[in-house]
PDB file of C-alpha atoms and ligand atoms in Angstrom:
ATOM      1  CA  UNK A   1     150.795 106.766  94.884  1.00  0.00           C
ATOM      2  CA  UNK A   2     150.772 107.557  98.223  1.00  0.00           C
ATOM      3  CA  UNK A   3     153.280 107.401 100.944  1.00  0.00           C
ATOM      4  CA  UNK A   4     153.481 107.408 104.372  1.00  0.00           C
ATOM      5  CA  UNK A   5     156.908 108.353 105.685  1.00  0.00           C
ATOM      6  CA  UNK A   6     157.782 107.642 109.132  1.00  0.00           C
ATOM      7  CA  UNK A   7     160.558 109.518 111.199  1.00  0.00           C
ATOM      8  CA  UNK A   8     162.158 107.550 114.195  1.00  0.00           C
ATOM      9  CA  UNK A   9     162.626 110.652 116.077  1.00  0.00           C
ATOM     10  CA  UNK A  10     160.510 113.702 118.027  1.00  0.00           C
ATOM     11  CA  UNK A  11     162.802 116.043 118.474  1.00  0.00           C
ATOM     12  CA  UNK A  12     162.207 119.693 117.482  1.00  0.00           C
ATOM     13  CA  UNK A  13     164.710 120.066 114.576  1.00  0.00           C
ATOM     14  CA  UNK A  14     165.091 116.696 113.867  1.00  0.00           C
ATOM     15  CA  UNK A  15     167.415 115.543 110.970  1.00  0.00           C
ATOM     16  CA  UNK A  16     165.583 112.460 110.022  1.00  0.00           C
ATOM     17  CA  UNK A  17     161.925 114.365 110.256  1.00  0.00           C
ATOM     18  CA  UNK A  18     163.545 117.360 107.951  1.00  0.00           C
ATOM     19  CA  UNK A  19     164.993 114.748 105.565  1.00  0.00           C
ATOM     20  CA  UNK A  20     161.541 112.908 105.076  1.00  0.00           C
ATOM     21  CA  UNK A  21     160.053 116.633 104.575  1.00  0.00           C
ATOM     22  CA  UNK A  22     162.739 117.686 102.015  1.00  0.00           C
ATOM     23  CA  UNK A  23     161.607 114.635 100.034  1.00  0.00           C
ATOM     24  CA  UNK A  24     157.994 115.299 100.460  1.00  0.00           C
ATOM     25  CA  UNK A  25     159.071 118.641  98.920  1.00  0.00           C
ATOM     26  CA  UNK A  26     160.992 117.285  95.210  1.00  0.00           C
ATOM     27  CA  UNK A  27     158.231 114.051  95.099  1.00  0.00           C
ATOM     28  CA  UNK A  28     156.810 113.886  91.679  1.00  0.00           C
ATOM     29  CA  UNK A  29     153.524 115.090  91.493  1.00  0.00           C
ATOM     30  CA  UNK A  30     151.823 111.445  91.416  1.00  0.00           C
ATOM     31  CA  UNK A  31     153.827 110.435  94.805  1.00  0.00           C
ATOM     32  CA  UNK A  32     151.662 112.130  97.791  1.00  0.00           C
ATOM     33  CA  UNK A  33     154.384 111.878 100.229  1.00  0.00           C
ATOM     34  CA  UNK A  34     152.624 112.402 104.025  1.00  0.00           C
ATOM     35  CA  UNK A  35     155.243 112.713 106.913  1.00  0.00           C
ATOM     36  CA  UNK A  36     154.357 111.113 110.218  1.00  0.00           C
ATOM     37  CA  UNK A  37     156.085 112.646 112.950  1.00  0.00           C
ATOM     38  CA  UNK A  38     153.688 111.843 116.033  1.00  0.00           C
ATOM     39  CA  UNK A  39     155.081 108.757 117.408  1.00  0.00           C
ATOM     40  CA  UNK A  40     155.189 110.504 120.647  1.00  0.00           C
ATOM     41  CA  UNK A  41     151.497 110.697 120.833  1.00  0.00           C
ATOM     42  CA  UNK A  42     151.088 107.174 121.253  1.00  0.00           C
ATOM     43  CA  UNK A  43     150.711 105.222 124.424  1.00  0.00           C
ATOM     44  CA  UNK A  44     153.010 102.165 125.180  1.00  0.00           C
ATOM     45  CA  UNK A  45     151.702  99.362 123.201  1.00  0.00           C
ATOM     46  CA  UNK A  46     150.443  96.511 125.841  1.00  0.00           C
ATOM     47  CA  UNK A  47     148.696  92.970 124.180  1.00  0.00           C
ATOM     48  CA  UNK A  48     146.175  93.900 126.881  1.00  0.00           C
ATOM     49  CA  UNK A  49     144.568  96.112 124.532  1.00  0.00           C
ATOM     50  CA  UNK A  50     143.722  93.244 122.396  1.00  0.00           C
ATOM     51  CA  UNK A  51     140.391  93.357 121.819  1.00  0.00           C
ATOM     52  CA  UNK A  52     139.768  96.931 122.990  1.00  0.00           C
ATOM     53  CA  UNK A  53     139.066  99.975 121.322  1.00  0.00           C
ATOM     54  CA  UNK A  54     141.979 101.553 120.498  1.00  0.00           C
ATOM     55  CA  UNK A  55     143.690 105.534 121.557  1.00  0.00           C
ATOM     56  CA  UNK A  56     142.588 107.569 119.575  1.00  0.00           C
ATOM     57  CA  UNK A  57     146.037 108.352 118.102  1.00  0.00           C
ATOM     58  CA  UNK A  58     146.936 104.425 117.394  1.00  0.00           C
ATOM     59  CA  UNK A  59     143.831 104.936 115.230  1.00  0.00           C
ATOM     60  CA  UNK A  60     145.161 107.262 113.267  1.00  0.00           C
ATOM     61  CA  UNK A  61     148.196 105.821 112.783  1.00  0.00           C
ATOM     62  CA  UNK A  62     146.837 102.288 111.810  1.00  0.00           C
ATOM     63  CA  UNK A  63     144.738 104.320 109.168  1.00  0.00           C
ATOM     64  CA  UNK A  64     147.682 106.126 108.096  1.00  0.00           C
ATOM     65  CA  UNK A  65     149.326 103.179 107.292  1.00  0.00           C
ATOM     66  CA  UNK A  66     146.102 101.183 106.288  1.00  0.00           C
ATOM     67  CA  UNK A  67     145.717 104.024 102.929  1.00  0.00           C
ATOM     68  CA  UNK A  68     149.288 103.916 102.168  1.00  0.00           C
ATOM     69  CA  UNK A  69     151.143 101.959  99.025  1.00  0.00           C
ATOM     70  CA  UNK A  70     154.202 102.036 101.342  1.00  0.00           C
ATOM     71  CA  UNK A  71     156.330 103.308 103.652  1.00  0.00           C
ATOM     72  CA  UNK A  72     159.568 104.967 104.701  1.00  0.00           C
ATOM     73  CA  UNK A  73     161.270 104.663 107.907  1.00  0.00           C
ATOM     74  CA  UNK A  74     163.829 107.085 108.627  1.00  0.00           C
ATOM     75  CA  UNK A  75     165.045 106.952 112.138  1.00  0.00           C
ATOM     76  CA  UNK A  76     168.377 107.789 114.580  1.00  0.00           C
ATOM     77  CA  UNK A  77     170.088 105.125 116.189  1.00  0.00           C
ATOM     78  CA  UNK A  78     169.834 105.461 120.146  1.00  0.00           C
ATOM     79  CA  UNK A  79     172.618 103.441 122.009  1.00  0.00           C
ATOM     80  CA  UNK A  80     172.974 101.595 119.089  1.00  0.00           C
ATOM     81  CA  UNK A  81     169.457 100.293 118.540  1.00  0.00           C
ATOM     82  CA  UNK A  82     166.014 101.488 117.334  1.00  0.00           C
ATOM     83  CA  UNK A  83     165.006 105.025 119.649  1.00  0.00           C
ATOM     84  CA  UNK A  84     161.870 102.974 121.903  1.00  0.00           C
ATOM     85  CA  UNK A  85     159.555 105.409 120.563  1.00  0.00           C
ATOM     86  CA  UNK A  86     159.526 103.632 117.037  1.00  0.00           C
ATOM     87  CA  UNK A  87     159.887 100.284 118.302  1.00  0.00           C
ATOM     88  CA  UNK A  88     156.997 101.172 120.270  1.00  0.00           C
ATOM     89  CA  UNK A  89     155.230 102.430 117.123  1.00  0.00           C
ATOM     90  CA  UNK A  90     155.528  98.621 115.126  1.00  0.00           C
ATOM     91  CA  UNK A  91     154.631  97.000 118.243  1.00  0.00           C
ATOM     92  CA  UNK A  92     151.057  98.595 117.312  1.00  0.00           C
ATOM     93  CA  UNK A  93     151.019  97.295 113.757  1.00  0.00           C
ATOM     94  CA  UNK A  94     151.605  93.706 114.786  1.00  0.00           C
ATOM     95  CA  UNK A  95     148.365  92.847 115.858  1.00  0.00           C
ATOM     96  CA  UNK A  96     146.571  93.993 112.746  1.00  0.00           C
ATOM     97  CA  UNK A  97     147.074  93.186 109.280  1.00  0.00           C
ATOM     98  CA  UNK A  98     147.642  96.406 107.209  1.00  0.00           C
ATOM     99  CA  UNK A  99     151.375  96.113 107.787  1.00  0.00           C
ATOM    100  CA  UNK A 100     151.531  92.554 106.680  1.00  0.00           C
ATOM    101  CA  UNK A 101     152.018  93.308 102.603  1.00  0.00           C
ATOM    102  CA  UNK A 102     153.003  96.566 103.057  1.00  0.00           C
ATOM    103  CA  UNK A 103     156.331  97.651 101.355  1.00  0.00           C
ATOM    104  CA  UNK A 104     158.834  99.175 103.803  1.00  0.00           C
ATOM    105  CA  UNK A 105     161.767 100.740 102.400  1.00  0.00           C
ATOM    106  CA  UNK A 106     164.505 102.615 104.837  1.00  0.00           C
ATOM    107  CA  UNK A 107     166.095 106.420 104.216  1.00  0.00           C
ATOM    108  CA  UNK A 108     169.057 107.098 106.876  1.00  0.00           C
ATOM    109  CA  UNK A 109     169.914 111.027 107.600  1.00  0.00           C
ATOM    110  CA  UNK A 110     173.247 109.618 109.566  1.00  0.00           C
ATOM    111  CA  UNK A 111     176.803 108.649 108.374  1.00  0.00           C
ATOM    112  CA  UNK A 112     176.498 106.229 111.478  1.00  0.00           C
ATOM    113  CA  UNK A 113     173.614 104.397 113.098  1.00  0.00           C
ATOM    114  CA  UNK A 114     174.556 100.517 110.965  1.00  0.00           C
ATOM    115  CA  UNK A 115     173.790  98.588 113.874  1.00  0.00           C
ATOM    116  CA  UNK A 116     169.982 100.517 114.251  1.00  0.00           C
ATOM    117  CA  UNK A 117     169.733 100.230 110.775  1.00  0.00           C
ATOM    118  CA  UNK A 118     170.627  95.987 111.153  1.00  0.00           C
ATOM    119  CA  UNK A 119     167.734  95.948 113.715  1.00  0.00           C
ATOM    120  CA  UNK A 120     165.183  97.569 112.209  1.00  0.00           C
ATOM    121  CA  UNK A 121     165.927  95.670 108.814  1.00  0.00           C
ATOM    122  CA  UNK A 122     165.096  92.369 111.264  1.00  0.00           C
ATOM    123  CA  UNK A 123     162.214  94.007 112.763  1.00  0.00           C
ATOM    124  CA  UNK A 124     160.917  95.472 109.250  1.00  0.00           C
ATOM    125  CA  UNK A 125     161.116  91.896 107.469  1.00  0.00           C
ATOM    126  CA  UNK A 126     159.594  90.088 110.302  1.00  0.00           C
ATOM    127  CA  UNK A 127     156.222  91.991 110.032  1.00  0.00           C
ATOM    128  CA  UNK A 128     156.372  92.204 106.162  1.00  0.00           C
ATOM    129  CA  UNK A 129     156.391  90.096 103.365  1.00  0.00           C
ATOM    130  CA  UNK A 130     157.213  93.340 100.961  1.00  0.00           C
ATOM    131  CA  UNK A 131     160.582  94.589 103.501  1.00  0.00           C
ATOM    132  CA  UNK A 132     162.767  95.750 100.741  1.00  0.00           C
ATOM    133  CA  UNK A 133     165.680  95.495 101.913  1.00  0.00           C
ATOM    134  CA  UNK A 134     167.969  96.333  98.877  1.00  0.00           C
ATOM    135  CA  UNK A 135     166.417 100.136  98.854  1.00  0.00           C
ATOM    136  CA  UNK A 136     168.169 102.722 101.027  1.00  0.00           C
ATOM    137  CA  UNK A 137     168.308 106.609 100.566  1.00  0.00           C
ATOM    138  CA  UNK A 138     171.109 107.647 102.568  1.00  0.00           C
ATOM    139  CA  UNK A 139     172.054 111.260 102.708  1.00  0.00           C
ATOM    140  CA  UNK A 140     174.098 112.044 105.795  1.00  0.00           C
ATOM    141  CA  UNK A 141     172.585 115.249 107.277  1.00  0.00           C
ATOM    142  CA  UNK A 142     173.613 114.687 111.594  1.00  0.00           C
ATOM    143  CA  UNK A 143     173.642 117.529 113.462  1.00  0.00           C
ATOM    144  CA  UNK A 144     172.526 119.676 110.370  1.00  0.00           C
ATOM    145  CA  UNK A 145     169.861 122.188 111.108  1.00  0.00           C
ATOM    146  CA  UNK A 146     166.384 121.500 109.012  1.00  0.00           C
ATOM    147  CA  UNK A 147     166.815 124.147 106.720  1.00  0.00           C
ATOM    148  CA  UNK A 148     170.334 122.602 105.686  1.00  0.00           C
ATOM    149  CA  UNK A 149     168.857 119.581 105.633  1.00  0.00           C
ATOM    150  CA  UNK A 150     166.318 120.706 102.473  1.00  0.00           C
ATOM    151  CA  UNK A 151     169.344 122.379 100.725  1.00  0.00           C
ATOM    152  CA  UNK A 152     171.857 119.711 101.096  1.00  0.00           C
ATOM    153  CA  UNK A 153     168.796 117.269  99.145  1.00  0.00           C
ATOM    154  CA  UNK A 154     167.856 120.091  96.392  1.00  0.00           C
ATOM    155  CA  UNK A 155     171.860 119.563  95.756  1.00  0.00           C
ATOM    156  CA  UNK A 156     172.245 118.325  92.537  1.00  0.00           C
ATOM    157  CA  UNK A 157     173.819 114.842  92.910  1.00  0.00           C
ATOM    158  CA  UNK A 158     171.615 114.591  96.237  1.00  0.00           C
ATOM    159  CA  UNK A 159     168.583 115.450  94.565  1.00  0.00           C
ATOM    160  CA  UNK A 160     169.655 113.173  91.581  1.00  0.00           C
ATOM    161  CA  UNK A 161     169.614 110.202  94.175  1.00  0.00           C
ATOM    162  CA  UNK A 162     166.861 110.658  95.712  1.00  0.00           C
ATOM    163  CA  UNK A 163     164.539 111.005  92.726  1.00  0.00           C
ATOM    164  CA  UNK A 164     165.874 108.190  91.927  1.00  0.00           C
ATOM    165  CA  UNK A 165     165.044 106.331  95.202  1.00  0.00           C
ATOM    166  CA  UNK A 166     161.560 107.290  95.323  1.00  0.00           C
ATOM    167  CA  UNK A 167     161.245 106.019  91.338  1.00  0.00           C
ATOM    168  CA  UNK A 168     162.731 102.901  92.834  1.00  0.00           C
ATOM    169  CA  UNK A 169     160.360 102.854  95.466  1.00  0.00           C
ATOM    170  CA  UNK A 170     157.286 104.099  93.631  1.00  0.00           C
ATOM    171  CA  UNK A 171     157.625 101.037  91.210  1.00  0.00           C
ATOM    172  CA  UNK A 172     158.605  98.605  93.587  1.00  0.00           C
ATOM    173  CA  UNK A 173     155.234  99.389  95.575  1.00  0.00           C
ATOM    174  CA  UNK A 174     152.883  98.938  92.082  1.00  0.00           C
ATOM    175  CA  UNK A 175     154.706  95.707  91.311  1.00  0.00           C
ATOM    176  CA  UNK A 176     153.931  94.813  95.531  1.00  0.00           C
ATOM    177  CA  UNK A 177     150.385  95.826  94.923  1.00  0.00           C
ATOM    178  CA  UNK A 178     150.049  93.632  91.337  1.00  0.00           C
ATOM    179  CA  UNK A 179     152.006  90.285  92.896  1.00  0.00           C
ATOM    180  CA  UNK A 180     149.428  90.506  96.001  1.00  0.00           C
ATOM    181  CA  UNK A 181     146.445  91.433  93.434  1.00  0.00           C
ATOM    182  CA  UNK A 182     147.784  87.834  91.552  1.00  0.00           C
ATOM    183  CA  UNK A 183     148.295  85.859  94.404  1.00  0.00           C
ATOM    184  CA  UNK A 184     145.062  86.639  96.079  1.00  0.00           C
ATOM    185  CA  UNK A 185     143.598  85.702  92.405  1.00  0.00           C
ATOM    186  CA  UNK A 186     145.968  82.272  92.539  1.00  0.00           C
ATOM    187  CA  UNK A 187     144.027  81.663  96.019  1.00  0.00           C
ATOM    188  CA  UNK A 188     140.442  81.697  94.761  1.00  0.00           C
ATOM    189  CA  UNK A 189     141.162  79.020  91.951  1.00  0.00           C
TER     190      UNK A 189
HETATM  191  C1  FMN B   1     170.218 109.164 123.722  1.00  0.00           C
HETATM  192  C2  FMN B   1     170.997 109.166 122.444  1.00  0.00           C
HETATM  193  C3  FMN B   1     171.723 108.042 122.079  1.00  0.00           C
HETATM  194  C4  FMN B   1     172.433 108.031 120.883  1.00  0.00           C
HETATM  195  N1  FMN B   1     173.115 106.900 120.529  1.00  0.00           N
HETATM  196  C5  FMN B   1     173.751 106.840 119.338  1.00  0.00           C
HETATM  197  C6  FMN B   1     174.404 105.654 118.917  1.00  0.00           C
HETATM  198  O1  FMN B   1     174.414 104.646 119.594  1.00  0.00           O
HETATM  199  N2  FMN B   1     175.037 105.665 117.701  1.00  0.00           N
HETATM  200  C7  FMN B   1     175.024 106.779 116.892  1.00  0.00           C
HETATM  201  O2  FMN B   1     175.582 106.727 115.788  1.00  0.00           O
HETATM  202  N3  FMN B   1     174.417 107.912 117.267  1.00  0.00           N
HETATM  203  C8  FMN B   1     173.778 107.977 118.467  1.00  0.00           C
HETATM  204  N4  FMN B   1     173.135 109.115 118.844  1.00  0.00           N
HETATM  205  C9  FMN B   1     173.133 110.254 117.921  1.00  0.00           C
HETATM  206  C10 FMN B   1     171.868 110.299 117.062  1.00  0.00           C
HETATM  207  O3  FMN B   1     171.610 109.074 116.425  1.00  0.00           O
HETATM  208  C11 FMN B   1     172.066 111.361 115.990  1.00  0.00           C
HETATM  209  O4  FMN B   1     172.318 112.602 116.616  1.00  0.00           O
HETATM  210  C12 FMN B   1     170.884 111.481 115.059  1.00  0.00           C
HETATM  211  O5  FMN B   1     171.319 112.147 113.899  1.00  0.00           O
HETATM  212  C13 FMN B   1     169.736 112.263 115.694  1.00  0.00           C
HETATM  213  O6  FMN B   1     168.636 112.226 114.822  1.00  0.00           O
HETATM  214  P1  FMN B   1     167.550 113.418 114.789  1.00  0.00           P
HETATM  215  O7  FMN B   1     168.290 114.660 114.322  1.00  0.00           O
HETATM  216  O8  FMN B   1     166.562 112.987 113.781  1.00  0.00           O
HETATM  217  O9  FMN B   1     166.980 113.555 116.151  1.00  0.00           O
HETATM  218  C14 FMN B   1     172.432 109.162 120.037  1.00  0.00           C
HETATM  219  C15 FMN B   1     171.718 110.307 120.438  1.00  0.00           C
HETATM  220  C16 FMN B   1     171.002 110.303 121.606  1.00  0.00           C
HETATM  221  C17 FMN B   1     170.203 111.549 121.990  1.00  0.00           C
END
């Protein structure tokens, strides 16, 4: 199973980034978890590069997400919305189709941020049919340094949640992957 886990934010010592790699680090051994931390690298999305080769880095991205089973989104809320830099990032994705089926689940390193967390819910179940929206690791880790972050998750009742979380996850993606498998059977009767 592989996942593709998304942070929201580029700062150095990001919370959200360190919280994705803390659960990269307790992942079973048959979840690859692979943290994308490069939205920055991408240019402003633009419909006028329909039709065009792509940057190099939106490439890579779309690939990223193209080999994925699913993906995690865990992002800060900027004046109370999505930060543009990951809005920016799903404006990319909704020209193609690897995001369509894709299942999105969230994981929130803030004891605040509901009303980003409201948008990106709408924005996350517009582009795909497999949004789940009932899944959320939240483990509130603000203004914690990344090396607090990891130890605050390898706590036990942390740790307890979140392995539970990405078991949630893990199975919600294979039954994704077998429901598109049968309806893409359904459509060749
Ligand atoms: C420009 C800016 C705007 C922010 N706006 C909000 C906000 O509206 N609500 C909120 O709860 N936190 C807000 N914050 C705080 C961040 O969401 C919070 O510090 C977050 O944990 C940072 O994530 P990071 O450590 O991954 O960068 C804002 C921070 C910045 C820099």
């Amino acid at each position: 199973m592989k996942i593709l886990a998304i942070s929201g934010s580029v700062r150095r010592r990001s919370t959200n980034t360190a919280l994705l790699m803390s659960l990269q680090a307790i992942a079973p051994s048959d979840v690859a978890i692979d943290v994308y931390a490069s939205i920055g690298e991408l240019p402003i999305f633009s419909p006028d590069f329909d039709g065009l080769e792509h940057p190099d880095s939106v490439k890579q991205f779309i690939a990223h997400i193209a080999k994925s089973d699913g993906v995690l989104i865990s992002s800060p809320e900027y004046i109370r919305g999505i930060p543009g830099g990951l809005k920016n990032a799903i404006d990319w994705l909704v020209s193609g189709e690897q995001i369509i089926g894709k299942p999105i689940a969230l994981v929130h390193a803030s004891p605040r941020g509901d009303d980003m967390l409201a948008a990106l819910r709408t924005v996350l179940s517009t582009i795909s049919t497999c949004f789940n929206n009932d899944l959320l690791l939240r483990v509130p880790v603000m203004n914690e340094e990344p090396e607090r972050v990891a130890e605050i998750l390898r706590s036990e009742a942390n740790r307890t949640k979140a392995e539970a979380f990405l078991s949630d996850f893990s199975a919600y993606c294979k039954q994704c992957a077998e429901n598109l498998d049968g309806s893409s059977i359904d459509n060749r009767r």
